[in-house]
PDB file of C-alpha atoms and ligand atoms in Angstrom:
ATOM      1  CA  MET A 182     -92.759  84.258-111.228  1.00  0.00           C
ATOM      2  CA  THR A 183     -90.347  84.617-108.240  1.00  0.00           C
ATOM      3  CA  ALA A 184     -91.538  81.916-105.757  1.00  0.00           C
ATOM      4  CA  ARG A 185     -92.242  83.160-101.867  1.00  0.00           C
ATOM      5  CA  LEU A 186     -90.669  80.654 -99.926  1.00  0.00           C
ATOM      6  CA  ALA A 187     -91.250  80.789 -95.854  1.00  0.00           C
ATOM      7  CA  ILE A 188     -88.624  78.820 -93.950  1.00  0.00           C
ATOM      8  CA  LEU A 189     -88.811  76.785 -90.833  1.00  0.00           C
ATOM      9  CA  ALA A 190     -85.718  76.124 -88.831  1.00  0.00           C
ATOM     10  CA  SER A 191     -84.910  75.093 -85.197  1.00  0.00           C
ATOM     11  CA  GLY A 192     -81.013  75.515 -85.295  1.00  0.00           C
ATOM     12  CA  ARG A 193     -77.972  76.248 -87.087  1.00  0.00           C
ATOM     13  CA  GLY A 194     -79.716  77.295 -90.326  1.00  0.00           C
ATOM     14  CA  SER A 195     -76.979  76.072 -92.654  1.00  0.00           C
ATOM     15  CA  ASN A 196     -79.623  74.783 -95.118  1.00  0.00           C
ATOM     16  CA  LEU A 197     -81.268  78.436 -94.988  1.00  0.00           C
ATOM     17  CA  GLN A 198     -77.752  79.779 -95.652  1.00  0.00           C
ATOM     18  CA  ALA A 199     -77.652  77.478 -98.750  1.00  0.00           C
ATOM     19  CA  ILE A 200     -80.913  78.620 -99.881  1.00  0.00           C
ATOM     20  CA  LEU A 201     -80.044  82.561 -99.343  1.00  0.00           C
ATOM     21  CA  ASP A 202     -76.920  82.174-101.222  1.00  0.00           C
ATOM     22  CA  ALA A 203     -78.170  80.394-104.111  1.00  0.00           C
ATOM     23  CA  ILE A 204     -81.174  83.240-104.392  1.00  0.00           C
ATOM     24  CA  ALA A 205     -78.018  85.768-104.136  1.00  0.00           C
ATOM     25  CA  ALA A 206     -76.061  84.050-106.777  1.00  0.00           C
ATOM     26  CA  GLY A 207     -79.095  84.090-109.116  1.00  0.00           C
ATOM     27  CA  THR A 208     -79.202  80.230-109.179  1.00  0.00           C
ATOM     28  CA  LEU A 209     -82.782  80.188-107.207  1.00  0.00           C
ATOM     29  CA  ASP A 210     -85.682  82.211-108.477  1.00  0.00           C
ATOM     30  CA  ALA A 211     -86.989  82.565-105.106  1.00  0.00           C
ATOM     31  CA  SER A 212     -87.397  85.059-102.093  1.00  0.00           C
ATOM     32  CA  VAL A 213     -87.490  83.866 -98.437  1.00  0.00           C
ATOM     33  CA  VAL A 214     -90.620  85.793 -97.053  1.00  0.00           C
ATOM     34  CA  GLY A 215     -90.285  84.528 -93.775  1.00  0.00           C
ATOM     35  CA  VAL A 216     -88.102  82.474 -91.090  1.00  0.00           C
ATOM     36  CA  PHE A 217     -89.933  80.915 -88.490  1.00  0.00           C
ATOM     37  CA  SER A 218     -88.712  79.060 -85.333  1.00  0.00           C
ATOM     38  CA  ASP A 219     -89.920  77.692 -82.145  1.00  0.00           C
ATOM     39  CA  LYS A 220     -86.475  78.420 -80.711  1.00  0.00           C
ATOM     40  CA  PRO A 221     -85.997  82.356 -80.082  1.00  0.00           C
ATOM     41  CA  GLU A 222     -82.116  81.352 -79.661  1.00  0.00           C
ATOM     42  CA  ALA A 223     -82.063  79.917 -83.125  1.00  0.00           C
ATOM     43  CA  PRO A 224     -78.904  80.762 -84.795  1.00  0.00           C
ATOM     44  CA  ALA A 225     -80.855  80.486 -88.022  1.00  0.00           C
ATOM     45  CA  LEU A 226     -83.192  83.392 -87.341  1.00  0.00           C
ATOM     46  CA  GLN A 227     -79.577  85.799 -87.260  1.00  0.00           C
ATOM     47  CA  ARG A 228     -79.135  84.977 -90.848  1.00  0.00           C
ATOM     48  CA  VAL A 229     -81.977  87.243 -92.181  1.00  0.00           C
ATOM     49  CA  PRO A 230     -82.943  90.839 -91.373  1.00  0.00           C
ATOM     50  CA  GLU A 231     -84.862  91.289 -88.164  1.00  0.00           C
ATOM     51  CA  ALA A 232     -88.172  92.155 -90.149  1.00  0.00           C
ATOM     52  CA  LEU A 233     -88.220  88.369 -91.659  1.00  0.00           C
ATOM     53  CA  ARG A 234     -87.521  86.713 -88.212  1.00  0.00           C
ATOM     54  CA  TRP A 235     -90.820  84.961 -86.369  1.00  0.00           C
ATOM     55  CA  ALA A 236     -90.049  82.974 -83.320  1.00  0.00           C
ATOM     56  CA  ARG A 237     -92.428  81.757 -80.661  1.00  0.00           C
ATOM     57  CA  THR A 238     -92.166  79.139 -77.988  1.00  0.00           C
ATOM     58  CA  PRO A 239     -94.684  76.613 -77.799  1.00  0.00           C
ATOM     59  CA  LYS A 240     -95.348  77.403 -74.118  1.00  0.00           C
ATOM     60  CA  ALA A 241     -95.761  81.061 -74.496  1.00  0.00           C
ATOM     61  CA  CYS A 242     -98.600  79.810 -76.977  1.00  0.00           C
ATOM     62  CA  GLY A 243    -100.198  77.955 -74.504  1.00  0.00           C
ATOM     63  CA  GLY A 244     -99.073  74.277 -75.797  1.00  0.00           C
ATOM     64  CA  ARG A 245     -98.704  72.121 -79.016  1.00  0.00           C
ATOM     65  CA  ASP A 246    -102.166  73.105 -80.737  1.00  0.00           C
ATOM     66  CA  GLY A 247    -101.752  76.830 -79.660  1.00  0.00           C
ATOM     67  CA  PHE A 248     -98.524  77.029 -81.056  1.00  0.00           C
ATOM     68  CA  ASP A 249     -99.529  75.401 -84.257  1.00  0.00           C
ATOM     69  CA  ALA A 250    -102.223  77.870 -84.753  1.00  0.00           C
ATOM     70  CA  THR A 251    -100.261  80.839 -84.083  1.00  0.00           C
ATOM     71  CA  LEU A 252     -97.494  79.380 -86.589  1.00  0.00           C
ATOM     72  CA  ALA A 253    -100.096  79.025 -89.127  1.00  0.00           C
ATOM     73  CA  GLU A 254    -101.656  82.268 -88.905  1.00  0.00           C
ATOM     74  CA  ALA A 255     -97.937  83.826 -89.280  1.00  0.00           C
ATOM     75  CA  ILE A 256     -97.020  81.932 -92.019  1.00  0.00           C
ATOM     76  CA  ALA A 257    -100.252  82.520 -93.972  1.00  0.00           C
ATOM     77  CA  ALA A 258     -99.805  86.180 -93.252  1.00  0.00           C
ATOM     78  CA  VAL A 259     -96.572  86.221 -95.765  1.00  0.00           C
ATOM     79  CA  ARG A 260     -98.446  84.223 -98.404  1.00  0.00           C
ATOM     80  CA  PRO A 261     -95.797  81.860 -99.277  1.00  0.00           C
ATOM     81  CA  ASP A 262     -95.936  79.811-102.361  1.00  0.00           C
ATOM     82  CA  TRP A 263     -93.859  76.891-100.413  1.00  0.00           C
ATOM     83  CA  ILE A 264     -93.020  76.292 -96.831  1.00  0.00           C
ATOM     84  CA  VAL A 265     -89.863  74.452 -96.486  1.00  0.00           C
ATOM     85  CA  CYS A 266     -88.766  72.786 -93.319  1.00  0.00           C
ATOM     86  CA  ALA A 267     -85.066  73.130 -92.813  1.00  0.00           C
ATOM     87  CA  GLY A 268     -83.704  71.592 -89.711  1.00  0.00           C
ATOM     88  CA  TYR A 269     -87.067  72.150 -88.022  1.00  0.00           C
ATOM     89  CA  MET A 270     -87.129  69.842 -84.944  1.00  0.00           C
ATOM     90  CA  ARG A 271     -90.909  70.005 -83.689  1.00  0.00           C
ATOM     91  CA  LEU A 272     -93.692  67.756 -85.008  1.00  0.00           C
ATOM     92  CA  LEU A 273     -96.386  69.737 -86.830  1.00  0.00           C
ATOM     93  CA  GLY A 274     -99.954  68.978 -85.926  1.00  0.00           C
ATOM     94  CA  ALA A 275    -102.569  67.536 -88.475  1.00  0.00           C
ATOM     95  CA  GLY A 276    -104.728  70.746 -89.003  1.00  0.00           C
ATOM     96  CA  PHE A 277    -101.279  72.605 -89.677  1.00  0.00           C
ATOM     97  CA  VAL A 278    -100.353  70.169 -92.379  1.00  0.00           C
ATOM     98  CA  GLN A 279    -103.845  70.092 -93.900  1.00  0.00           C
ATOM     99  CA  ARG A 280    -103.869  73.867 -94.289  1.00  0.00           C
ATOM    100  CA  PHE A 281    -100.870  73.936 -95.976  1.00  0.00           C
ATOM    101  CA  ALA A 282    -101.001  70.347 -98.016  1.00  0.00           C
ATOM    102  CA  GLY A 283     -99.004  70.137-100.977  1.00  0.00           C
ATOM    103  CA  ARG A 284     -97.025  73.342-100.491  1.00  0.00           C
ATOM    104  CA  LEU A 285     -94.807  71.753 -97.573  1.00  0.00           C
ATOM    105  CA  LEU A 286     -91.478  70.395 -97.725  1.00  0.00           C
ATOM    106  CA  ASN A 287     -89.037  68.757 -95.504  1.00  0.00           C
ATOM    107  CA  ILE A 288     -85.359  67.580 -95.618  1.00  0.00           C
ATOM    108  CA  HIS A 289     -84.793  64.843 -93.600  1.00  0.00           C
ATOM    109  CA  PRO A 290     -81.255  63.294 -92.826  1.00  0.00           C
ATOM    110  CA  SER A 291     -81.833  59.659 -94.329  1.00  0.00           C
ATOM    111  CA  LEU A 292     -82.594  57.399 -97.222  1.00  0.00           C
ATOM    112  CA  LEU A 293     -86.398  57.396 -96.358  1.00  0.00           C
ATOM    113  CA  PRO A 294     -88.177  55.220 -95.660  1.00  0.00           C
ATOM    114  CA  LYS A 295     -85.372  54.159 -93.541  1.00  0.00           C
ATOM    115  CA  TYR A 296     -84.580  56.140 -90.224  1.00  0.00           C
ATOM    116  CA  LYS A 297     -87.680  58.257 -89.807  1.00  0.00           C
ATOM    117  CA  GLY A 298     -87.376  60.690 -86.474  1.00  0.00           C
ATOM    118  CA  LEU A 299     -84.548  61.400 -84.687  1.00  0.00           C
ATOM    119  CA  HIS A 300     -80.644  60.388 -84.574  1.00  0.00           C
ATOM    120  CA  THR A 301     -80.461  58.922 -87.858  1.00  0.00           C
ATOM    121  CA  HIS A 302     -76.927  58.972 -88.235  1.00  0.00           C
ATOM    122  CA  GLN A 303     -76.324  57.156 -85.077  1.00  0.00           C
ATOM    123  CA  ARG A 304     -79.136  54.531 -86.247  1.00  0.00           C
ATOM    124  CA  ALA A 305     -77.221  54.163 -89.554  1.00  0.00           C
ATOM    125  CA  LEU A 306     -73.932  53.346 -87.644  1.00  0.00           C
ATOM    126  CA  GLU A 307     -75.620  50.936 -85.446  1.00  0.00           C
ATOM    127  CA  ALA A 308     -77.395  48.946 -88.390  1.00  0.00           C
ATOM    128  CA  GLY A 309     -74.133  48.672 -89.960  1.00  0.00           C
ATOM    129  CA  ASP A 310     -75.259  50.607 -93.200  1.00  0.00           C
ATOM    130  CA  ALA A 311     -72.763  50.925 -96.236  1.00  0.00           C
ATOM    131  CA  GLU A 312     -74.481  54.164 -97.283  1.00  0.00           C
ATOM    132  CA  HIS A 313     -76.770  56.563 -95.762  1.00  0.00           C
ATOM    133  CA  GLY A 314     -78.024  59.754 -97.058  1.00  0.00           C
ATOM    134  CA  ALA A 315     -80.878  62.658 -97.140  1.00  0.00           C
ATOM    135  CA  SER A 316     -84.430  63.063 -98.478  1.00  0.00           C
ATOM    136  CA  VAL A 317     -86.590  65.910 -99.655  1.00  0.00           C
ATOM    137  CA  HIS A 318     -90.099  64.749 -99.139  1.00  0.00           C
ATOM    138  CA  PHE A 319     -93.781  66.423 -98.775  1.00  0.00           C
ATOM    139  CA  VAL A 320     -94.810  67.042 -95.328  1.00  0.00           C
ATOM    140  CA  THR A 321     -97.679  64.876 -94.337  1.00  0.00           C
ATOM    141  CA  ALA A 322     -99.473  64.072 -90.901  1.00  0.00           C
ATOM    142  CA  GLU A 323     -97.169  61.318 -90.706  1.00  0.00           C
ATOM    143  CA  LEU A 324     -94.217  61.806 -89.428  1.00  0.00           C
ATOM    144  CA  ASP A 325     -91.266  61.840 -92.158  1.00  0.00           C
ATOM    145  CA  GLY A 326     -93.834  59.531 -94.141  1.00  0.00           C
ATOM    146  CA  GLY A 327     -94.864  61.811 -96.785  1.00  0.00           C
ATOM    147  CA  PRO A 328     -94.145  61.338-100.385  1.00  0.00           C
ATOM    148  CA  VAL A 329     -90.044  61.371-101.160  1.00  0.00           C
ATOM    149  CA  ILE A 330     -89.403  63.552-104.008  1.00  0.00           C
ATOM    150  CA  ALA A 331     -85.553  63.144-104.156  1.00  0.00           C
ATOM    151  CA  GLN A 332     -82.588  61.816-102.656  1.00  0.00           C
ATOM    152  CA  ALA A 333     -78.852  62.017-102.637  1.00  0.00           C
ATOM    153  CA  ARG A 334     -76.369  59.130-101.161  1.00  0.00           C
ATOM    154  CA  VAL A 335     -73.146  59.233 -99.212  1.00  0.00           C
ATOM    155  CA  PRO A 336     -70.989  56.171 -98.278  1.00  0.00           C
ATOM    156  CA  VAL A 337     -70.490  55.065 -94.626  1.00  0.00           C
ATOM    157  CA  ARG A 338     -66.582  55.090 -94.155  1.00  0.00           C
ATOM    158  CA  PRO A 339     -64.732  53.065 -91.668  1.00  0.00           C
ATOM    159  CA  GLY A 340     -63.962  55.206 -88.378  1.00  0.00           C
ATOM    160  CA  ASP A 341     -67.048  57.215 -89.171  1.00  0.00           C
ATOM    161  CA  ASP A 342     -68.837  58.476 -86.017  1.00  0.00           C
ATOM    162  CA  ALA A 343     -72.285  60.278 -86.009  1.00  0.00           C
ATOM    163  CA  ASP A 344     -70.500  63.712 -86.325  1.00  0.00           C
ATOM    164  CA  THR A 345     -68.322  62.963 -89.358  1.00  0.00           C
ATOM    165  CA  LEU A 346     -71.244  61.046 -90.891  1.00  0.00           C
ATOM    166  CA  ALA A 347     -73.717  63.855 -90.195  1.00  0.00           C
ATOM    167  CA  ALA A 348     -71.295  66.391 -91.759  1.00  0.00           C
ATOM    168  CA  ARG A 349     -70.955  64.258 -95.023  1.00  0.00           C
ATOM    169  CA  VAL A 350     -74.695  63.974 -95.229  1.00  0.00           C
ATOM    170  CA  LEU A 351     -74.876  67.690 -95.131  1.00  0.00           C
ATOM    171  CA  GLN A 352     -72.903  68.373 -98.076  1.00  0.00           C
ATOM    172  CA  VAL A 353     -75.229  66.690-100.266  1.00  0.00           C
ATOM    173  CA  GLU A 354     -78.421  68.114 -98.323  1.00  0.00           C
ATOM    174  CA  HIS A 355     -77.726  71.778 -99.420  1.00  0.00           C
ATOM    175  CA  PRO A 356     -77.410  70.912-103.451  1.00  0.00           C
ATOM    176  CA  LEU A 357     -80.469  68.270-102.784  1.00  0.00           C
ATOM    177  CA  LEU A 358     -82.796  70.840-101.170  1.00  0.00           C
ATOM    178  CA  LEU A 359     -81.633  73.511-103.844  1.00  0.00           C
ATOM    179  CA  GLU A 360     -82.730  71.264-106.723  1.00  0.00           C
ATOM    180  CA  VAL A 361     -85.752  70.314-105.215  1.00  0.00           C
ATOM    181  CA  LEU A 362     -86.586  74.047-104.621  1.00  0.00           C
ATOM    182  CA  ARG A 363     -85.723  74.861-108.341  1.00  0.00           C
ATOM    183  CA  TRP A 364     -88.284  72.593-109.334  1.00  0.00           C
ATOM    184  CA  ALA A 365     -90.644  73.688-106.991  1.00  0.00           C
ATOM    185  CA  ALA A 366     -90.333  77.487-107.756  1.00  0.00           C
ATOM    186  CA  ALA A 367     -90.531  76.717-111.483  1.00  0.00           C
ATOM    187  CA  GLY A 368     -94.212  75.020-110.500  1.00  0.00           C
ATOM    188  CA  ARG A 369     -92.919  71.440-111.528  1.00  0.00           C
ATOM    189  CA  LEU A 370     -93.830  69.634-108.505  1.00  0.00           C
ATOM    190  CA  ARG A 371     -97.248  68.515-107.030  1.00  0.00           C
ATOM    191  CA  MET A 372     -98.377  65.972-104.488  1.00  0.00           C
ATOM    192  CA  HIS A 373    -101.447  64.349-105.383  1.00  0.00           C
ATOM    193  CA  ASP A 374    -103.017  60.754-104.659  1.00  0.00           C
ATOM    194  CA  GLY A 375    -100.514  60.476-102.121  1.00  0.00           C
ATOM    195  CA  LEU A 376     -97.743  60.487-104.618  1.00  0.00           C
ATOM    196  CA  ALA A 377     -95.175  63.415-105.346  1.00  0.00           C
ATOM    197  CA  TRP A 378     -95.371  64.507-109.045  1.00  0.00           C
ATOM    198  CA  ARG A 379     -92.711  66.069-111.352  1.00  0.00           C
ATOM    199  CA  ASP A 380     -93.415  67.372-114.466  1.00  0.00           C
ATOM    200  CA  GLY A 381     -96.747  65.439-114.802  1.00  0.00           C
ATOM    201  CA  GLN A 382     -95.286  62.094-113.747  1.00  0.00           C
ATOM    202  CA  PRO A 383     -95.765  60.089-110.505  1.00  0.00           C
ATOM    203  CA  LEU A 384     -92.521  59.333-108.788  1.00  0.00           C
ATOM    204  CA  TYR A 385     -93.063  55.868-107.874  1.00  0.00           C
ATOM    205  CA  THR A 386     -89.503  56.072-106.543  1.00  0.00           C
ATOM    206  CA  PRO A 387     -87.580  58.984-105.646  1.00  0.00           C
ATOM    207  CA  ILE A 388     -85.239  60.919-108.298  1.00  0.00           C
ATOM    208  CA  TYR A 389     -81.468  60.017-107.284  1.00  0.00           C
ATOM    209  CA  LEU A 390     -79.128  62.885-107.316  1.00  0.00           C
ATOM    210  CA  GLN A 391     -75.488  62.607-107.025  1.00  0.00           C
ATOM    211  CA  PHE A 392     -73.376  65.305-105.616  1.00  0.00           C
ATOM    212  CA  ALA A 393     -69.764  65.705-104.533  1.00  0.00           C
ATOM    213  CA  HIS A 394     -68.704  64.863-100.929  1.00  0.00           C
ATOM    214  CA  ASP A 395     -65.971  64.056 -99.003  1.00  0.00           C
TER     215      ASP A 395
HETATM  216  N1  NHR B 555     -94.652  67.474 -89.070  1.00  0.00           N
HETATM  217  C1  NHR B 555     -95.062  66.529 -89.538  1.00  0.00           C
HETATM  218  N2  NHR B 555     -96.527  66.378 -89.234  1.00  0.00           N
HETATM  219  N3  NHR B 555     -95.025  65.540 -90.487  1.00  0.00           N
HETATM  220  C2  NHR B 555     -93.644  65.487 -90.752  1.00  0.00           C
HETATM  221  O1  NHR B 555     -92.883  64.738 -91.644  1.00  0.00           O
HETATM  222  C3  NHR B 555     -92.402  66.516 -90.149  1.00  0.00           C
HETATM  223  C4  NHR B 555     -92.958  67.315 -89.345  1.00  0.00           C
HETATM  224  C5  NHR B 555     -92.441  68.319 -88.480  1.00  0.00           C
HETATM  225  C6  NHR B 555     -91.123  68.197 -88.665  1.00  0.00           C
HETATM  226  C7  NHR B 555     -88.934  67.176 -89.668  1.00  0.00           C
HETATM  227  C8  NHR B 555     -88.589  65.924 -88.860  1.00  0.00           C
HETATM  228  C9  NHR B 555     -87.068  65.337 -89.252  1.00  0.00           C
HETATM  229  O2  NHR B 555     -87.009  65.697 -90.684  1.00  0.00           O
HETATM  230  C10 NHR B 555     -90.413  67.278 -89.470  1.00  0.00           C
HETATM  231  C11 NHR B 555     -91.168  66.463 -90.318  1.00  0.00           C
HETATM  232  C12 NHR B 555     -89.042  66.732 -85.196  1.00  0.00           C
HETATM  233  C13 NHR B 555     -88.942  65.517 -84.895  1.00  0.00           C
HETATM  234  C14 NHR B 555     -89.370  65.349 -83.314  1.00  0.00           C
HETATM  235  O3  NHR B 555     -89.676  64.250 -82.835  1.00  0.00           O
HETATM  236  C15 NHR B 555     -88.934  64.381 -85.532  1.00  0.00           C
HETATM  237  C16 NHR B 555     -88.936  64.488 -86.934  1.00  0.00           C
HETATM  238  C17 NHR B 555     -88.531  65.586 -87.372  1.00  0.00           C
HETATM  239  C18 NHR B 555     -88.669  66.990 -86.811  1.00  0.00           C
HETATM  240  N4  NHR B 555     -89.486  66.357 -82.370  1.00  0.00           N
HETATM  241  C19 NHR B 555     -89.914  66.234 -80.994  1.00  0.00           C
HETATM  242  C20 NHR B 555     -91.205  66.960 -80.860  1.00  0.00           C
HETATM  243  O4  NHR B 555     -91.932  66.448 -79.857  1.00  0.00           O
HETATM  244  C21 NHR B 555     -89.196  67.582 -80.526  1.00  0.00           C
HETATM  245  C22 NHR B 555     -87.453  66.999 -80.343  1.00  0.00           C
HETATM  246  C23 NHR B 555     -86.448  68.300 -79.909  1.00  0.00           C
HETATM  247  O5  NHR B 555     -87.146  69.406 -79.624  1.00  0.00           O
HETATM  248  O6  NHR B 555     -85.490  67.901 -79.604  1.00  0.00           O
HETATM  249  O7  NHR B 555     -92.106  67.534 -81.413  1.00  0.00           O
HETATM  250  O8  NHR B 555     -86.457  64.725 -88.765  1.00  0.00           O
HETATM  251  C1  GAR B 556     -79.872  68.993 -91.144  1.00  0.00           C
HETATM  252  O1  GAR B 556     -79.090  67.632 -91.206  1.00  0.00           O
HETATM  253  C2  GAR B 556     -81.212  68.491 -91.495  1.00  0.00           C
HETATM  254  O2  GAR B 556     -81.504  67.501 -92.372  1.00  0.00           O
HETATM  255  C3  GAR B 556     -81.791  68.019 -90.067  1.00  0.00           C
HETATM  256  O3  GAR B 556     -81.384  68.985 -89.150  1.00  0.00           O
HETATM  257  C4  GAR B 556     -80.227  69.460 -89.487  1.00  0.00           C
HETATM  258  C5  GAR B 556     -80.247  71.014 -89.824  1.00  0.00           C
HETATM  259  O4  GAR B 556     -79.078  71.666 -90.312  1.00  0.00           O
HETATM  260  N1  GAR B 556     -83.124  67.861 -89.875  1.00  0.00           N
HETATM  261  C6  GAR B 556     -83.869  67.336 -88.978  1.00  0.00           C
HETATM  262  O5  GAR B 556     -83.000  66.462 -88.290  1.00  0.00           O
HETATM  263  C7  GAR B 556     -85.110  67.358 -88.835  1.00  0.00           C
HETATM  264  N2  GAR B 556     -85.762  66.848 -87.933  1.00  0.00           N
HETATM  265  P1  GAR B 556     -79.304  73.318 -90.388  1.00  0.00           P
HETATM  266  O6  GAR B 556     -80.162  73.973 -89.246  1.00  0.00           O
HETATM  267  O7  GAR B 556     -77.937  73.867 -90.310  1.00  0.00           O
HETATM  268  O8  GAR B 556     -79.962  73.300 -91.832  1.00  0.00           O
END
């Protein structure tokens, strides 16, 4: 059964584009049933037909709680199997997370539990880390604290700045997210007892995947 994906995005949308390209190429058995944004100007929205776009500012919804409630209704209306935060930059409230628990995924640009939150590349550089990377995790009410499914690493190279490092991480983000979405679409992923499970096995440590990068 082709999985129905709702994508949440606030910016450029390169992760969304990777999903659309994989679906078009026949390497991901899914369809994008809506793209949802807190930023009406987000370039990500332009990557799908107008009928699939939804955007509201939190301000227009009467603030954070009103936004979450409006967003939740719009997402529920498209009956997604999975909801994917792909460069989504706004915290989701506990009520929202509870409503879609176990079906909410996020790609985060760090090797969690390192560097939850924002400015991950700068923080990895300042810490002098030799490696950095990206994680896909189930979203829980705790910011970037939900169980991690899979990770991919990249080296930090001499002379890197936050932009060159972000660009290297992005090269592995796209295939990492796609691989996890293939598992999700095939019904192989669950969240249970605070852990991620694949094929009925609890993931006490994340699955490490290797991908090409510069
Ligand atoms: N919501 C919950 N409940 N749990 C998570 O794990 C979430 C989430 C919403 C988004 C993505 C996340 C990331 O991968 C994500 C994970 C936004 C912020 C943030 O501080 C931090 C992390 C993430 C997303 N946002 C500010 C806020 O006040 C706004 C920042 C801005 O607009 O520039 O919401 O990194
Ligand atoms: C990606 O690097 C993603 O991991 C990160 O933002 C970028 C979005 O790129 N996400 C976060 O920082 C979440 N807070 P994209 O819009 O081109 O997919």
